mmCIF file of C-alpha atoms in Angstrom:
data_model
loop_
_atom_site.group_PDB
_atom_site.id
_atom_site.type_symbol
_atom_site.label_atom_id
_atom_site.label_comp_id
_atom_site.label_asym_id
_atom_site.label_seq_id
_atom_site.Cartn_x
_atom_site.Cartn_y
_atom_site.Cartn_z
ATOM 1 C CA UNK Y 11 -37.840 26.693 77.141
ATOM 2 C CA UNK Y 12 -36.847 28.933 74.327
ATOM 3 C CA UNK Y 13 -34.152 27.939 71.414
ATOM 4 C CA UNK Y 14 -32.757 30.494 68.628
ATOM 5 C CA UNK Y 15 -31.627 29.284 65.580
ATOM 6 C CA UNK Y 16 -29.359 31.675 63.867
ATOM 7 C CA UNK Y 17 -28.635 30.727 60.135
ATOM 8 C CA UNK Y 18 -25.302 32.782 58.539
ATOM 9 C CA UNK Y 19 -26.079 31.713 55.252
ATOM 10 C CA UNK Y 20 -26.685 34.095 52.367
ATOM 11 C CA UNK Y 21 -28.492 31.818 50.052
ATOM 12 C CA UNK Y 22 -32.228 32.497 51.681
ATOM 13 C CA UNK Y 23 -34.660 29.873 51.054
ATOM 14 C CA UNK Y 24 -31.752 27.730 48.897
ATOM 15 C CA UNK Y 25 -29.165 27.586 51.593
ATOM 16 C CA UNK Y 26 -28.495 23.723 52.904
ATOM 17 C CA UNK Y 27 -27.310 25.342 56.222
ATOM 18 C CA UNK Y 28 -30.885 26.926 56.861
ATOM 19 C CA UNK Y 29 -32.610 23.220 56.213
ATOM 20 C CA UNK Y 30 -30.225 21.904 59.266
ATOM 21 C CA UNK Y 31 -30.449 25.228 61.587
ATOM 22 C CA UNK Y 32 -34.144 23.853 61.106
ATOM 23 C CA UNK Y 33 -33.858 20.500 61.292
ATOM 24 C CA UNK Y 34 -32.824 20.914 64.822
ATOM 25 C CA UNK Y 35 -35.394 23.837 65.866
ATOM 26 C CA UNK Y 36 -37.538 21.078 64.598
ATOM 27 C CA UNK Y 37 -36.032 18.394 66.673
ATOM 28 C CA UNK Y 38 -36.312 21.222 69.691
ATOM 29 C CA UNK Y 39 -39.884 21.764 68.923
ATOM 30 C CA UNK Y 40 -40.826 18.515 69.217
ATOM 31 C CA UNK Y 41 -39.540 18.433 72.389
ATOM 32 C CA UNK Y 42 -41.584 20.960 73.864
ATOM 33 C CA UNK Y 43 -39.293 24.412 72.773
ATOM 34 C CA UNK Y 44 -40.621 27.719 71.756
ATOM 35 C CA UNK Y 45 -38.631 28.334 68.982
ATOM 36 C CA UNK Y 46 -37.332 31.259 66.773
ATOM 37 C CA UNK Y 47 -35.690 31.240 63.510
ATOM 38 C CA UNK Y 48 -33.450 34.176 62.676
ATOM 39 C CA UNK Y 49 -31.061 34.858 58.867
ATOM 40 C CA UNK Y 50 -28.890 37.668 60.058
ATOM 41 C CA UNK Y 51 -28.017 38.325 56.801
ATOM 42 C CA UNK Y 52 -31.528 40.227 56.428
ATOM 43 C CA UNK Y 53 -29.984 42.070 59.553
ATOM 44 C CA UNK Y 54 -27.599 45.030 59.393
ATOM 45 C CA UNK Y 55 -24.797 44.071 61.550
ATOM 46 C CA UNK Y 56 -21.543 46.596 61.303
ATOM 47 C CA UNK Y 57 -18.369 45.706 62.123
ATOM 48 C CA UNK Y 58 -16.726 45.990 65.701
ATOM 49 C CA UNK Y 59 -14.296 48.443 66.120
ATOM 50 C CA UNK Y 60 -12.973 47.435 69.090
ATOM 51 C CA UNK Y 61 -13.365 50.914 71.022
ATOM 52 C CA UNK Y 62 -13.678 49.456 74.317
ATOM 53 C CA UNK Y 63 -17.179 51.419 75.055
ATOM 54 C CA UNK Y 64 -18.931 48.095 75.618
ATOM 55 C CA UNK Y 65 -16.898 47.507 78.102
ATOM 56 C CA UNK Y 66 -17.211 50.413 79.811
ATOM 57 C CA UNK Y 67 -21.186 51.349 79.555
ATOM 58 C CA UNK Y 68 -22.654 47.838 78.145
ATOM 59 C CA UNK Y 69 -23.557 50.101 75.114
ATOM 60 C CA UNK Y 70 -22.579 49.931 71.292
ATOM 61 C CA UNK Y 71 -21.813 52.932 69.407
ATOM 62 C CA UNK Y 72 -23.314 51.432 66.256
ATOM 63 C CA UNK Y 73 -26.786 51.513 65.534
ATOM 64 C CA UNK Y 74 -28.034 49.038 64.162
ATOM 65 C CA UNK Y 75 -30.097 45.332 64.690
ATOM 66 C CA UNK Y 76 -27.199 43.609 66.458
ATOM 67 C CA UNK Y 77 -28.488 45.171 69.849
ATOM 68 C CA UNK Y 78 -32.061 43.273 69.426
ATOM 69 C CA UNK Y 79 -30.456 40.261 68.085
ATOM 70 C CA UNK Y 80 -28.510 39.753 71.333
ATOM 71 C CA UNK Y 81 -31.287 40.501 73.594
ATOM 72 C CA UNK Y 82 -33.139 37.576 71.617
ATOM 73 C CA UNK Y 83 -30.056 35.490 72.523
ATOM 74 C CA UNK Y 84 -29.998 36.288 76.039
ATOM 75 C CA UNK Y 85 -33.660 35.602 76.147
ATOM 76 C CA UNK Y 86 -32.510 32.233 75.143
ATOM 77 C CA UNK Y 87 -31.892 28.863 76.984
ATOM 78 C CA UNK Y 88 -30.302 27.845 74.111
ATOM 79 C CA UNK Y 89 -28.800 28.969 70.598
ATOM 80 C CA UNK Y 90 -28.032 27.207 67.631
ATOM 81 C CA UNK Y 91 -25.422 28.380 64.779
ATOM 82 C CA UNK Y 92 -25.326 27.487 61.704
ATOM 83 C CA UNK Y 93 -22.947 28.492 58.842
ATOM 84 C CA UNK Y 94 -21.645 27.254 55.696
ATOM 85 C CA UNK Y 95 -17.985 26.883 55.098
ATOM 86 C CA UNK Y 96 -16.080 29.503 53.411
ATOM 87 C CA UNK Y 97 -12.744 29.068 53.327
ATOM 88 C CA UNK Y 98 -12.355 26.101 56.413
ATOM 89 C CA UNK Y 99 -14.250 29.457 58.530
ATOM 90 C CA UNK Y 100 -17.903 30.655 59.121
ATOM 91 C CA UNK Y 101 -19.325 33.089 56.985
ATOM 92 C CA UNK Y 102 -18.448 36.911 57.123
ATOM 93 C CA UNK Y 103 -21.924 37.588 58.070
ATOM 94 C CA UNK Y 104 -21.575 35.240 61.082
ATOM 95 C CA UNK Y 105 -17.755 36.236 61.558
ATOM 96 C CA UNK Y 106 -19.523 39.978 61.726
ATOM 97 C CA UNK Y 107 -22.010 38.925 64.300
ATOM 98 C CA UNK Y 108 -19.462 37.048 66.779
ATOM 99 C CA UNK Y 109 -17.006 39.762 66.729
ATOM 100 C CA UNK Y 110 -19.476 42.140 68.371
ATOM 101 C CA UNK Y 111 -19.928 39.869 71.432
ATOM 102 C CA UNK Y 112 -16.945 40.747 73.165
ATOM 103 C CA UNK Y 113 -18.887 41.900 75.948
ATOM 104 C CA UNK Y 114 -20.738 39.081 75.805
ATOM 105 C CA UNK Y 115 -17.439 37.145 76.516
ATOM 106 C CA UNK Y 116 -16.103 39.678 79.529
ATOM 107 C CA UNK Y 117 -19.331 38.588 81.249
ATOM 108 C CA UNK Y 118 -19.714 35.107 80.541
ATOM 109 C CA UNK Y 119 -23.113 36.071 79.511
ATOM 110 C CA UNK Y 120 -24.472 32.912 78.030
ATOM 111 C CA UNK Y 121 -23.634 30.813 81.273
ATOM 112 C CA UNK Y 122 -26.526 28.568 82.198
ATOM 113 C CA UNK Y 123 -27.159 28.357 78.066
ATOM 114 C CA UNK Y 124 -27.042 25.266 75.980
ATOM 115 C CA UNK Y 125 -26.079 25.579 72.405
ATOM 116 C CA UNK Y 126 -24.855 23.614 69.254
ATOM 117 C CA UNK Y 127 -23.868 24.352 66.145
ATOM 118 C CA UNK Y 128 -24.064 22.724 62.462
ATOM 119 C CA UNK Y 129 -22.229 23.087 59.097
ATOM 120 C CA UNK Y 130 -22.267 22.626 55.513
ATOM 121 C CA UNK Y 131 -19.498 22.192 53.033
ATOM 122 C CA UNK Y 132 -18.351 21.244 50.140
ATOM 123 C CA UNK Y 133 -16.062 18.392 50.370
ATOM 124 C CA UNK Y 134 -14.257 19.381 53.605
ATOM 125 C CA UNK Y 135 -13.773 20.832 56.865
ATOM 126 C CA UNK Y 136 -17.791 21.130 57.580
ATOM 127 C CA UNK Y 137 -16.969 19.700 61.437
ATOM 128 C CA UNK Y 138 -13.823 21.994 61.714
ATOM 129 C CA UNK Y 139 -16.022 24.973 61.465
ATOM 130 C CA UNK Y 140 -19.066 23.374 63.621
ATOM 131 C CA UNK Y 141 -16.277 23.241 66.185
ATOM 132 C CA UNK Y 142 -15.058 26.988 65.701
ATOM 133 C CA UNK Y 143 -19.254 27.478 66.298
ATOM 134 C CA UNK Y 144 -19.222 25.772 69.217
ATOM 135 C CA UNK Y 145 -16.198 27.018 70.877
ATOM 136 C CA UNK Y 146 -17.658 30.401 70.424
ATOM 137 C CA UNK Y 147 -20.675 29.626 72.248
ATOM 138 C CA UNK Y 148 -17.979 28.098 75.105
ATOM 139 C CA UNK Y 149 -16.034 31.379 75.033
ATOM 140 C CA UNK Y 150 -19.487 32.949 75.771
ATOM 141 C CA UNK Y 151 -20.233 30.836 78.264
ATOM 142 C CA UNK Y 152 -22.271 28.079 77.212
ATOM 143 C CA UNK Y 153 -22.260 24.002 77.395
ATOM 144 C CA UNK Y 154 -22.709 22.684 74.361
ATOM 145 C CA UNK Y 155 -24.231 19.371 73.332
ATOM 146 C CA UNK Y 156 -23.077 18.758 69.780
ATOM 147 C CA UNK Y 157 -22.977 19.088 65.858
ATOM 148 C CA UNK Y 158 -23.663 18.517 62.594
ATOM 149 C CA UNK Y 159 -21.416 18.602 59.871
ATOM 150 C CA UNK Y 160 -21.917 17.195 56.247
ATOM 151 C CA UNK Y 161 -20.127 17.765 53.005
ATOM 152 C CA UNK Y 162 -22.890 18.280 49.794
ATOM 153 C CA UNK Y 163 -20.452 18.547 47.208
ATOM 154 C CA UNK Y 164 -20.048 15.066 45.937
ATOM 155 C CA UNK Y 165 -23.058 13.707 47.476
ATOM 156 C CA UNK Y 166 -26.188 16.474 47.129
ATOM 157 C CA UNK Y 167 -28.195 13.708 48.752
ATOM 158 C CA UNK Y 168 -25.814 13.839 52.132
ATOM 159 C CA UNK Y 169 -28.132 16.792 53.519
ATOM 160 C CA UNK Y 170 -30.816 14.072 53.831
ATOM 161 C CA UNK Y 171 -29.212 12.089 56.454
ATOM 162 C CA UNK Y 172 -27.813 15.275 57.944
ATOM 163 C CA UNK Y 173 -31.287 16.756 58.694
ATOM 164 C CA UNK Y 174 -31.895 13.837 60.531
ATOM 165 C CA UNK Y 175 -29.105 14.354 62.801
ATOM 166 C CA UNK Y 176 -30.209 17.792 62.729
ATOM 167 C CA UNK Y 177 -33.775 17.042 64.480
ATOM 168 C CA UNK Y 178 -31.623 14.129 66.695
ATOM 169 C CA UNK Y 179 -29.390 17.218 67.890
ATOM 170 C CA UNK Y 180 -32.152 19.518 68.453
ATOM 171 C CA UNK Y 181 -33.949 16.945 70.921
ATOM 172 C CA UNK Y 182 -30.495 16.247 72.635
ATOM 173 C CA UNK Y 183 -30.140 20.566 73.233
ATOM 174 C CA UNK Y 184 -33.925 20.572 74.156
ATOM 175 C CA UNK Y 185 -33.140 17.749 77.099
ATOM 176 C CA UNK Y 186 -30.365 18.834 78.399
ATOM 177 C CA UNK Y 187 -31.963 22.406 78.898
ATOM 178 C CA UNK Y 188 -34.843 20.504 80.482
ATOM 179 C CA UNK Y 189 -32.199 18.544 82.678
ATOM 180 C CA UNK Y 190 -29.776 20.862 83.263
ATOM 181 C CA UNK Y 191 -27.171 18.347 81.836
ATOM 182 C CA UNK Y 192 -23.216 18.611 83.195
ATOM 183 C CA UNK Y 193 -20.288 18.223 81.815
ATOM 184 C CA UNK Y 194 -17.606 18.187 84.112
ATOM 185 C CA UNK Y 195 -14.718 18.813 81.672
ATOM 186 C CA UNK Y 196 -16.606 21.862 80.003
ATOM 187 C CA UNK Y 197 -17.893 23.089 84.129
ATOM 188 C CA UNK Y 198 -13.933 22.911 84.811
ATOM 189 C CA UNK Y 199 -13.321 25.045 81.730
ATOM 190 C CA UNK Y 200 -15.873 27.868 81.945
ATOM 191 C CA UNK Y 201 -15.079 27.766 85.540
ATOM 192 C CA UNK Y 202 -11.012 28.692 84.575
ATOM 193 C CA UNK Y 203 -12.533 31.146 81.625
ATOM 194 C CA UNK Y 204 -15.000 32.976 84.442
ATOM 195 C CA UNK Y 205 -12.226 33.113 86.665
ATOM 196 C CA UNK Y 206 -9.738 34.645 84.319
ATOM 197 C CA UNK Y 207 -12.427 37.472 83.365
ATOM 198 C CA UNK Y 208 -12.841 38.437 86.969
ATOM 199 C CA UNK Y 209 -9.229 38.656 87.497
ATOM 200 C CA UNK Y 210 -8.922 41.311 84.375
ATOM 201 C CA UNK Y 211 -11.630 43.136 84.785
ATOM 202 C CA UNK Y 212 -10.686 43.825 88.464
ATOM 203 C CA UNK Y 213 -7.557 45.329 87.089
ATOM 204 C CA UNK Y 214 -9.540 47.497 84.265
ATOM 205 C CA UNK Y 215 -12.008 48.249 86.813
ATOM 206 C CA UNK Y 216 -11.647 51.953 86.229
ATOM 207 C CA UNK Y 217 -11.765 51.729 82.900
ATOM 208 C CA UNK Y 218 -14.153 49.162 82.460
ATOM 209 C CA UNK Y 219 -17.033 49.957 84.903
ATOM 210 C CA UNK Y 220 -19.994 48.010 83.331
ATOM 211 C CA UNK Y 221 -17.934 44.836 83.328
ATOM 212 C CA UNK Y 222 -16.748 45.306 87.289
ATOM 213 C CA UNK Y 223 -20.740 46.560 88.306
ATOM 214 C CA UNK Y 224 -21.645 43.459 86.651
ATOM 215 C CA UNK Y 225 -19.542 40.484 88.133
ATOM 216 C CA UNK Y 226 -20.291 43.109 91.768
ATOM 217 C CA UNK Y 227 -23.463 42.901 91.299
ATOM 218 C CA UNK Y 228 -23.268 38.360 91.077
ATOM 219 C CA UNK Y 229 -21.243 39.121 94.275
ATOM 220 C CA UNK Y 230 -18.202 37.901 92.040
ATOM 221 C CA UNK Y 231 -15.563 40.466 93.325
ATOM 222 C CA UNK Y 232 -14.614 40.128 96.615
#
């Protein structure tokens, strides 16, 4: 059972976000996960340009460390984001990292992954953006099992409790990898998402060959 935490915080050691990315890899370890801790903003991560070549050969034309990153997210049975707030949104950085994945979201690539995601903020919005986190990880194709959001500005002591819910949430991912926990109304939307996909690749086939050979090769197209 391997979980990635991926902290979008550019504060380092000082950031409250990276004490609750860890909280719950903590929560995860302690129920049995192999864990990995990852800052992308030590990584280089360019921006997308939305050329399409993804699409059509799985590659990027950047070079760069988003490619590995990934691969350590596929590699995952679950993923944890974490940002601060910035403006009621996740951080560029993470904003950045996201925007690359739209390959990721053709393919449905994280189905059969578990993920969560955690904010802080100053005095607001903190569970808006946990939600925006965990909707990504939807769009990609994962269930997710929760968040944490807490506001630090009035109440430096809140991050206390917070990590608490932190290690709480990383247990809850960690058993329902173990499990293989449902939920129906999130099955019935990935199932609508994956279905759309299918549909529009089909009709970019041409154009789009990666995408098709990949839902072909599930046996998806028929």
């Amino acid at each position: 059972m391997k979980i990635i935490g991926i902290n979008a915080s550019p504060r380092g050691e000082k950031s409250q976000t990276r004490r609750l990315v860890m909280g719950v890899l903590e929560g995860a370890r302690q129920a049995g996960a192999d864990i990995t801790f990852v800052d992308i903003c030590g990584l280089e991560i360019k921006y997308c340009t939305a050329c399409g070549t993804c699409y059509a050969t799985g590659e990027c034309i950047h070079d760069d460390d988003f490619p590995a990153l990934l691969e350590k997210m596929l590699e995952a049975d679950g993923i944890v984001l974490g940002s601060p707030n910035y403006i009621n949104q996740v951080s560029g950085q993470l904003k950045t990292m996201l925007d690359r994945m739209a390959d990721v979201v053709h393919c449905q690539a994280f189905s059969g992954k578990y993920g969560c995601a955690v904010c802080t903020a100053g005095g607001s919005y903190a569970n808006e953006v946990a939600d925006y986190m965990n909707m990504a990880l939807s769009n990609y194709g994962a269930i997710t099992v929760g968040k944490v959001g807490v506001h630090v500005g009035a109440d430096p002591h809140a991050i206390v409790g917070a990590e608490k819910e932190a290690k709480a949430l990383g247990k809850k991912l960690a058993e329902a990898i173990k499990t293989k926990w449902s939920d129906p109304a999130q099955e019935a939307i990935l199932k609508e998402r994956k279905e759309y996909f299918k549909r529009m690749i089909s009709f970019n086939k041409d154009l789009w060959k990666h995408e098709y050979d990949h839902w072909n090769d599930l046996g998806e197209m028929k």
